Amino acid sequence: MNIGPKIGEGHTAEIFFRDNRLAVKLFRPGIPVQLAEAEWLAAQHVTRLVLPAPAARAREEWQGRPAIVYDYVTGIPLLTHILRSPWRLRRHARQLAVLHRDVHTHGGTGLPPQKAVLEHQIRSAPLLTDRQKAAVLARLSQLPDGAVTCHGDLHPDNILLTPDGPVILDWLTAHCGDPLADVARTVLMLRTGSLPGELPRPLQSLLQIVRRRFCRFYLHEYLRLADGTVEQVTAWELPVAAARLAEHVPEAEKQQLLLRVRTLLRWGAAD
């Protein structure tokens, strides 16, 4: 397998340019092969549905590391557009809502079941007691299964605006389930996702205001398109927040999530 210059990287993989039209996602050493396999299966599913995403072309290996070859896509992240033109916040929020709703119009058969994924994460959350986990899982068991394609981690930095239209990235966490659980995950990311620590405090405060407004606009527009209710989304907040605790997130965000989970449990959200 040949790879070109590195053009990006994340927690689990590095991205390399190849042949002017392809991008190679090379998983880091030590990343379980099962993770790469899960992404490959999700990528094939998305490609078959012709969703707005980079098409998956091949699965390869380089020096013992699994890799997936995608179409190379250029564009500007929606997050960058939001920061550059906050006066267009409502328009940007509508873009996210329309894209998300479009994803949810497709069946999810063949993808991992959403509630099984959430259950595994909740059981793996190191900051929760066994009693708290049991309470969250009891609440999860009462929620609908759903049967649509869900992204699992859709937020403005996972959307590229290209000359040919918006493209959704990072389908590793795609699963089959209830669309409003997927919306609850997006709302959680918008409300609690960590901001860069090196930003000046006044700028952090401004960004908090901007993203709260963006979240409100997004949720209103999605529910209008889907004919859903806020209550249907908030019903998923507890299990989604608890599951997030199993992920590699900054300590400050973990403490914020833990506080929210404990608050929801005290309010009787798991009864």
GROMACS .gro file of N, CA and C in nm, residues 45-167:
model
  369
   45HIS      N    1  -2.204   0.063   0.443
   45HIS     CA    2  -2.348   0.090   0.457
   45HIS      C    3  -2.381   0.230   0.406
   46VAL      N    4  -2.303   0.328   0.447
   46VAL     CA    5  -2.326   0.467   0.408
   46VAL      C    6  -2.308   0.484   0.258
   47THR      N    7  -2.206   0.419   0.203
   47THR     CA    8  -2.180   0.428   0.058
   47THR      C    9  -2.295   0.367  -0.021
   48ARG      N   10  -2.348   0.254   0.025
   48ARG     CA   11  -2.461   0.191  -0.044
   48ARG      C   12  -2.584   0.281  -0.045
   49LEU      N   13  -2.605   0.354   0.064
   49LEU     CA   14  -2.722   0.441   0.074
   49LEU      C   15  -2.705   0.573   0.000
   50VAL      N   16  -2.584   0.597  -0.051
   50VAL     CA   17  -2.551   0.722  -0.121
   50VAL      C   18  -2.581   0.843  -0.031
   51LEU      N   19  -2.546   0.831   0.095
   51LEU     CA   20  -2.556   0.944   0.186
   51LEU      C   21  -2.444   1.043   0.157
   52PRO      N   22  -2.459   1.169   0.199
   52PRO     CA   23  -2.355   1.269   0.171
   52PRO      C   24  -2.231   1.245   0.257
   53ALA      N   25  -2.148   1.153   0.212
   53ALA     CA   26  -2.029   1.113   0.287
   53ALA      C   27  -1.922   1.068   0.188
   54PRO      N   28  -1.794   1.075   0.227
   54PRO     CA   29  -1.689   1.023   0.139
   54PRO      C   30  -1.710   0.874   0.113
   55ALA      N   31  -1.711   0.834  -0.012
   55ALA     CA   32  -1.733   0.693  -0.046
   55ALA      C   33  -1.613   0.609  -0.002
   56ALA      N   34  -1.641   0.493   0.058
   56ALA     CA   35  -1.535   0.400   0.098
   56ALA      C   36  -1.499   0.313  -0.022
   57ARG      N   37  -1.369   0.309  -0.057
   57ARG     CA   38  -1.326   0.237  -0.178
   57ARG      C   39  -1.257   0.105  -0.150
   58ALA      N   40  -1.182   0.096  -0.042
   58ALA     CA   41  -1.108  -0.029  -0.018
   58ALA      C   42  -1.063  -0.035   0.128
   59ARG      N   43  -1.036  -0.157   0.170
   59ARG     CA   44  -0.977  -0.181   0.302
   59ARG      C   45  -0.838  -0.238   0.279
   60GLU      N   46  -0.737  -0.179   0.341
   60GLU     CA   47  -0.599  -0.220   0.317
   60GLU      C   48  -0.523  -0.232   0.450
   61GLU      N   49  -0.393  -0.258   0.439
   61GLU     CA   50  -0.308  -0.269   0.557
   61GLU      C   51  -0.171  -0.212   0.525
   62TRP      N   52  -0.110  -0.145   0.621
   62TRP     CA   53   0.023  -0.088   0.602
   62TRP      C   54   0.103  -0.109   0.730
   63GLN      N   55   0.212  -0.186   0.719
   63GLN     CA   56   0.298  -0.217   0.833
   63GLN      C   57   0.218  -0.271   0.951
   64GLY      N   58   0.124  -0.360   0.921
   64GLY     CA   59   0.044  -0.423   1.024
   64GLY      C   60  -0.071  -0.339   1.077
   65ARG      N   61  -0.088  -0.219   1.021
   65ARG     CA   62  -0.195  -0.130   1.068
   65ARG      C   63  -0.310  -0.130   0.967
   66PRO      N   64  -0.433  -0.150   1.011
   66PRO     CA   65  -0.546  -0.147   0.918
   66PRO      C   66  -0.570  -0.007   0.864
   67ALA      N   67  -0.623  -0.001   0.742
   67ALA     CA   68  -0.650   0.128   0.677
   67ALA      C   69  -0.775   0.118   0.592
   68ILE      N   70  -0.842   0.230   0.573
   68ILE     CA   71  -0.957   0.239   0.484
   68ILE      C   72  -0.931   0.351   0.385
   69VAL      N   73  -0.957   0.323   0.258
   69VAL     CA   74  -0.936   0.422   0.152
   69VAL      C   75  -1.070   0.486   0.117
   70TYR      N   76  -1.074   0.618   0.126
   70TYR     CA   77  -1.195   0.695   0.095
   70TYR      C   78  -1.170   0.789  -0.022
   71ASP      N   79  -1.278   0.834  -0.084
   71ASP     CA   80  -1.267   0.946  -0.177
   71ASP      C   81  -1.216   1.067  -0.100
   72TYR      N   82  -1.127   1.143  -0.163
   72TYR     CA   83  -1.075   1.265  -0.100
   72TYR      C   84  -1.175   1.379  -0.120
   73VAL      N   85  -1.209   1.445  -0.012
   73VAL     CA   86  -1.307   1.554  -0.016
   73VAL      C   87  -1.244   1.680   0.042
   74THR      N   88  -1.261   1.791  -0.026
   74THR     CA   89  -1.211   1.918   0.026
   74THR      C   90  -1.329   2.008   0.060
   75GLY      N   91  -1.313   2.084   0.164
   75GLY     CA   92  -1.418   2.175   0.205
   75GLY      C   93  -1.382   2.244   0.335
   76ILE      N   94  -1.473   2.324   0.385
   76ILE     CA   95  -1.453   2.398   0.509
   76ILE      C   96  -1.553   2.345   0.612
   77PRO      N   97  -1.507   2.309   0.732
   77PRO     CA   98  -1.599   2.257   0.833
   77PRO      C   99  -1.711   2.357   0.865
   78LEU      N  100  -1.828   2.304   0.890
   78LEU     CA  101  -1.940   2.389   0.930
   78LEU      C  102  -1.905   2.470   1.053
   79LEU      N  103  -1.827   2.412   1.143
   79LEU     CA  104  -1.786   2.485   1.264
   79LEU      C  105  -1.711   2.612   1.229
   80THR      N  106  -1.624   2.605   1.129
   80THR     CA  107  -1.550   2.723   1.086
   80THR      C  108  -1.644   2.830   1.032
   81HIS      N  109  -1.743   2.789   0.954
   81HIS     CA  110  -1.842   2.884   0.903
   81HIS      C  111  -1.917   2.951   1.018
   82ILE      N  112  -1.950   2.874   1.120
   82ILE     CA  113  -2.022   2.930   1.235
   82ILE      C  114  -1.938   3.037   1.304
   83LEU      N  115  -1.810   3.008   1.324
   83LEU     CA  116  -1.722   3.102   1.392
   83LEU      C  117  -1.695   3.226   1.307
   84ARG      N  118  -1.691   3.208   1.175
   84ARG     CA  119  -1.664   3.321   1.086
   84ARG      C  120  -1.787   3.409   1.065
   85SER      N  121  -1.905   3.350   1.072
   85SER     CA  122  -2.027   3.428   1.045
   85SER      C  123  -2.136   3.393   1.146
   86PRO      N  124  -2.115   3.429   1.273
   86PRO     CA  125  -2.215   3.395   1.375
   86PRO      C  126  -2.350   3.462   1.353
   87TRP      N  127  -2.353   3.568   1.273
   87TRP     CA  128  -2.482   3.632   1.242
   87TRP      C  129  -2.570   3.543   1.154
   88ARG      N  130  -2.511   3.437   1.099
   88ARG     CA  131  -2.587   3.341   1.019
   88ARG      C  132  -2.613   3.212   1.098
   89LEU      N  133  -2.617   3.225   1.227
   89LEU     CA  134  -2.627   3.108   1.314
   89LEU      C  135  -2.750   3.023   1.284
   90ARG      N  136  -2.862   3.089   1.264
   90ARG     CA  137  -2.986   3.014   1.238
   90ARG      C  138  -2.975   2.934   1.108
   91ARG      N  139  -2.915   2.994   1.006
   91ARG     CA  140  -2.898   2.924   0.878
   91ARG      C  141  -2.808   2.802   0.894
   92HIS      N  142  -2.697   2.819   0.967
   92HIS     CA  143  -2.605   2.708   0.989
   92HIS      C  144  -2.673   2.596   1.069
   93ALA      N  145  -2.752   2.634   1.169
   93ALA     CA  146  -2.822   2.534   1.250
   93ALA      C  147  -2.922   2.457   1.164
   94ARG      N  148  -2.985   2.527   1.073
   94ARG     CA  149  -3.081   2.460   0.985
   94ARG      C  150  -3.009   2.360   0.894
   95GLN      N  151  -2.889   2.396   0.847
   95GLN     CA  152  -2.812   2.302   0.765
   95GLN      C  153  -2.788   2.172   0.840
   96LEU      N  154  -2.748   2.183   0.965
   96LEU     CA  155  -2.723   2.063   1.045
   96LEU      C  156  -2.851   1.983   1.064
   97ALA      N  157  -2.960   2.052   1.094
   97ALA     CA  158  -3.088   1.983   1.117
   97ALA      C  159  -3.136   1.910   0.992
   98VAL      N  160  -3.127   1.976   0.877
   98VAL     CA  161  -3.172   1.915   0.752
   98VAL      C  162  -3.088   1.793   0.718
   99LEU      N  163  -2.957   1.804   0.734
   99LEU     CA  164  -2.868   1.690   0.708
   99LEU      C  165  -2.900   1.573   0.801
  100HIS      N  166  -2.917   1.605   0.928
  100HIS     CA  167  -2.943   1.500   1.026
  100HIS      C  168  -3.075   1.430   0.997
  101ARG      N  169  -3.175   1.508   0.965
  101ARG     CA  170  -3.305   1.449   0.933
  101ARG      C  171  -3.296   1.360   0.809
  102ASP      N  172  -3.217   1.402   0.711
  102ASP     CA  173  -3.200   1.322   0.590
  102ASP      C  174  -3.137   1.186   0.622
  103VAL      N  175  -3.036   1.187   0.709
  103VAL     CA  176  -2.973   1.061   0.750
  103VAL      C  177  -3.078   0.967   0.810
  104HIS      N  178  -3.167   1.024   0.889
  104HIS     CA  179  -3.265   0.943   0.962
  104HIS      C  180  -3.381   0.893   0.876
  105THR      N  181  -3.382   0.929   0.749
  105THR     CA  182  -3.486   0.875   0.660
  105THR      C  183  -3.444   0.741   0.600
  106HIS      N  184  -3.324   0.695   0.632
  106HIS     CA  185  -3.272   0.569   0.578
  106HIS      C  186  -3.274   0.460   0.684
  107GLY      N  187  -3.311   0.341   0.644
  107GLY     CA  188  -3.310   0.228   0.736
  107GLY      C  189  -3.169   0.194   0.782
  108GLY      N  190  -3.159   0.136   0.901
  108GLY     CA  191  -3.028   0.107   0.959
  108GLY      C  192  -2.994  -0.040   0.969
  109THR      N  193  -3.070  -0.125   0.902
  109THR     CA  194  -3.045  -0.270   0.910
  109THR      C  195  -2.901  -0.302   0.868
  110GLY      N  196  -2.833  -0.380   0.950
  110GLY     CA  197  -2.694  -0.417   0.922
  110GLY      C  198  -2.595  -0.343   1.009
  111LEU      N  199  -2.637  -0.232   1.069
  111LEU     CA  200  -2.551  -0.157   1.160
  111LEU      C  201  -2.570  -0.208   1.303
  112PRO      N  202  -2.473  -0.183   1.392
  112PRO     CA  203  -2.489  -0.227   1.532
  112PRO      C  204  -2.614  -0.165   1.595
  113PRO      N  205  -2.685  -0.240   1.679
  113PRO     CA  206  -2.805  -0.186   1.744
  113PRO      C  207  -2.769  -0.079   1.848
  114GLN      N  208  -2.837   0.032   1.838
  114GLN     CA  209  -2.808   0.149   1.921
  114GLN      C  210  -2.810   0.119   2.071
  115LYS      N  211  -2.915   0.054   2.117
  115LYS     CA  212  -2.929   0.031   2.261
  115LYS      C  213  -2.822  -0.064   2.314
  116ALA      N  214  -2.779  -0.159   2.231
  116ALA     CA  215  -2.670  -0.249   2.272
  116ALA      C  216  -2.539  -0.171   2.285
  117VAL      N  217  -2.516  -0.078   2.193
  117VAL     CA  218  -2.396   0.006   2.199
  117VAL      C  219  -2.398   0.091   2.324
  118LEU      N  220  -2.512   0.155   2.351
  118LEU     CA  221  -2.524   0.240   2.470
  118LEU      C  222  -2.507   0.158   2.598
  119GLU      N  223  -2.568   0.040   2.601
  119GLU     CA  224  -2.556  -0.045   2.720
  119GLU      C  225  -2.411  -0.081   2.748
  120HIS      N  226  -2.338  -0.118   2.643
  120HIS     CA  227  -2.196  -0.153   2.661
  120HIS      C  228  -2.117  -0.034   2.716
  121GLN      N  229  -2.143   0.085   2.663
  121GLN     CA  230  -2.071   0.204   2.710
  121GLN      C  231  -2.107   0.237   2.854
  122ILE      N  232  -2.235   0.228   2.887
  122ILE     CA  233  -2.278   0.259   3.024
  122ILE      C  234  -2.213   0.163   3.123
  123ARG      N  235  -2.210   0.035   3.089
  123ARG     CA  236  -2.147  -0.064   3.178
  123ARG      C  237  -1.997  -0.039   3.191
  124SER      N  238  -1.938   0.026   3.090
  124SER     CA  239  -1.793   0.051   3.090
  124SER      C  240  -1.756   0.185   3.151
  125ALA      N  241  -1.853   0.268   3.186
  125ALA     CA  242  -1.825   0.403   3.237
  125ALA      C  243  -1.759   0.394   3.375
  126PRO      N  244  -1.633   0.433   3.388
  126PRO     CA  245  -1.560   0.409   3.513
  126PRO      C  246  -1.604   0.497   3.630
  127LEU      N  247  -1.667   0.610   3.603
  127LEU     CA  248  -1.704   0.702   3.711
  127LEU      C  249  -1.841   0.673   3.771
  128LEU      N  250  -1.915   0.580   3.713
  128LEU     CA  251  -2.047   0.547   3.765
  128LEU      C  252  -2.042   0.426   3.858
  129THR      N  253  -2.120   0.430   3.965
  129THR     CA  254  -2.130   0.315   4.054
  129THR      C  255  -2.220   0.209   3.990
  130ASP      N  256  -2.213   0.088   4.043
  130ASP     CA  257  -2.299  -0.019   3.991
  130ASP      C  258  -2.446   0.018   4.006
  131ARG      N  259  -2.479   0.083   4.115
  131ARG     CA  260  -2.619   0.123   4.137
  131ARG      C  261  -2.663   0.227   4.034
  132GLN      N  262  -2.576   0.323   4.006
  132GLN     CA  263  -2.608   0.424   3.906
  132GLN      C  264  -2.623   0.361   3.767
  133LYS      N  265  -2.533   0.270   3.734
  133LYS     CA  266  -2.542   0.202   3.605
  133LYS      C  267  -2.674   0.127   3.592
  134ALA      N  268  -2.713   0.058   3.697
  134ALA     CA  269  -2.838  -0.018   3.694
  134ALA      C  270  -2.957   0.075   3.673
  135ALA      N  271  -2.954   0.192   3.737
  135ALA     CA  272  -3.064   0.288   3.722
  135ALA      C  273  -3.071   0.342   3.580
  136VAL      N  274  -2.955   0.373   3.523
  136VAL     CA  275  -2.952   0.425   3.386
  136VAL      C  276  -2.999   0.317   3.288
  137LEU      N  277  -2.953   0.195   3.308
  137LEU     CA  278  -2.992   0.085   3.218
  137LEU      C  279  -3.141   0.056   3.227
  138ALA      N  280  -3.198   0.072   3.345
  138ALA     CA  281  -3.342   0.053   3.359
  138ALA      C  282  -3.417   0.157   3.276
  139ARG      N  283  -3.367   0.279   3.277
  139ARG     CA  284  -3.429   0.384   3.195
  139ARG      C  285  -3.412   0.354   3.047
  140LEU      N  286  -3.294   0.309   3.009
  140LEU     CA  287  -3.268   0.277   2.869
  140LEU      C  288  -3.363   0.168   2.819
  141SER      N  289  -3.391   0.070   2.902
  141SER     CA  290  -3.476  -0.041   2.860
  141SER      C  291  -3.618   0.003   2.826
  142GLN      N  292  -3.660   0.119   2.877
  142GLN     CA  293  -3.795   0.169   2.853
  142GLN      C  294  -3.806   0.251   2.725
  143LEU      N  295  -3.695   0.281   2.663
  143LEU     CA  296  -3.694   0.368   2.545
  143LEU      C  297  -3.708   0.286   2.417
  144PRO      N  298  -3.757   0.349   2.310
  144PRO     CA  299  -3.781   0.274   2.185
  144PRO      C  300  -3.652   0.228   2.118
  145ASP      N  301  -3.661   0.117   2.047
  145ASP     CA  302  -3.544   0.063   1.977
  145ASP      C  303  -3.511   0.145   1.853
  146GLY      N  304  -3.609   0.173   1.770
  146GLY     CA  305  -3.584   0.244   1.646
  146GLY      C  306  -3.517   0.155   1.543
  147ALA      N  307  -3.519   0.199   1.417
  147ALA     CA  308  -3.464   0.114   1.310
  147ALA      C  309  -3.405   0.196   1.196
  148VAL      N  310  -3.356   0.318   1.227
  148VAL     CA  311  -3.302   0.402   1.121
  148VAL      C  312  -3.151   0.415   1.134
  149THR      N  313  -3.088   0.463   1.028
  149THR     CA  314  -2.944   0.492   1.032
  149THR      C  315  -2.920   0.613   1.121
  150CYS      N  316  -2.831   0.597   1.218
  150CYS     CA  317  -2.792   0.706   1.308
  150CYS      C  318  -2.641   0.726   1.296
  151HIS      N  319  -2.597   0.850   1.295
  151HIS     CA  320  -2.454   0.880   1.282
  151HIS      C  321  -2.379   0.848   1.411
  152GLY      N  322  -2.436   0.888   1.524
  152GLY     CA  323  -2.374   0.858   1.652
  152GLY      C  324  -2.283   0.966   1.706
  153ASP      N  325  -2.245   1.064   1.624
  153ASP     CA  326  -2.154   1.169   1.673
  153ASP      C  327  -2.159   1.290   1.579
  154LEU      N  328  -2.278   1.332   1.540
  154LEU     CA  329  -2.290   1.440   1.442
  154LEU      C  330  -2.284   1.575   1.511
  155HIS      N  331  -2.187   1.657   1.471
  155HIS     CA  332  -2.172   1.793   1.522
  155HIS      C  333  -2.106   1.878   1.414
  156PRO      N  334  -2.100   2.009   1.431
  156PRO     CA  335  -2.055   2.097   1.321
  156PRO      C  336  -1.913   2.071   1.271
  157ASP      N  337  -1.827   2.011   1.353
  157ASP     CA  338  -1.691   1.984   1.306
  157ASP      C  339  -1.683   1.855   1.225
  158ASN      N  340  -1.792   1.780   1.218
  158ASN     CA  341  -1.798   1.658   1.137
  158ASN      C  342  -1.871   1.679   1.005
  159ILE      N  343  -1.892   1.805   0.969
  159ILE     CA  344  -1.959   1.837   0.843
  159ILE      C  345  -1.869   1.931   0.763
  160LEU      N  346  -1.838   1.892   0.640
  160LEU     CA  347  -1.763   1.978   0.549
  160LEU      C  348  -1.859   2.040   0.449
  161LEU      N  349  -1.846   2.170   0.429
  161LEU     CA  350  -1.922   2.237   0.323
  161LEU      C  351  -1.831   2.247   0.202
  162THR      N  352  -1.867   2.175   0.096
  162THR     CA  353  -1.784   2.165  -0.025
  162THR      C  354  -1.854   2.234  -0.141
  163PRO      N  355  -1.783   2.256  -0.252
  163PRO     CA  356  -1.849   2.315  -0.370
  163PRO      C  357  -1.966   2.231  -0.422
  164ASP      N  358  -1.966   2.101  -0.390
  164ASP     CA  359  -2.073   2.013  -0.435
  164ASP      C  360  -2.180   1.989  -0.329
  165GLY      N  361  -2.171   2.060  -0.218
  165GLY     CA  362  -2.269   2.043  -0.112
  165GLY      C  363  -2.206   1.992   0.017
  166PRO      N  364  -2.284   1.981   0.123
  166PRO     CA  365  -2.230   1.935   0.252
  166PRO      C  366  -2.197   1.786   0.250
  167VAL      N  367  -2.093   1.751   0.324
  167VAL     CA  368  -2.048   1.612   0.336
  167VAL      C  369  -2.029   1.580   0.484
   0.00000   0.00000   0.00000
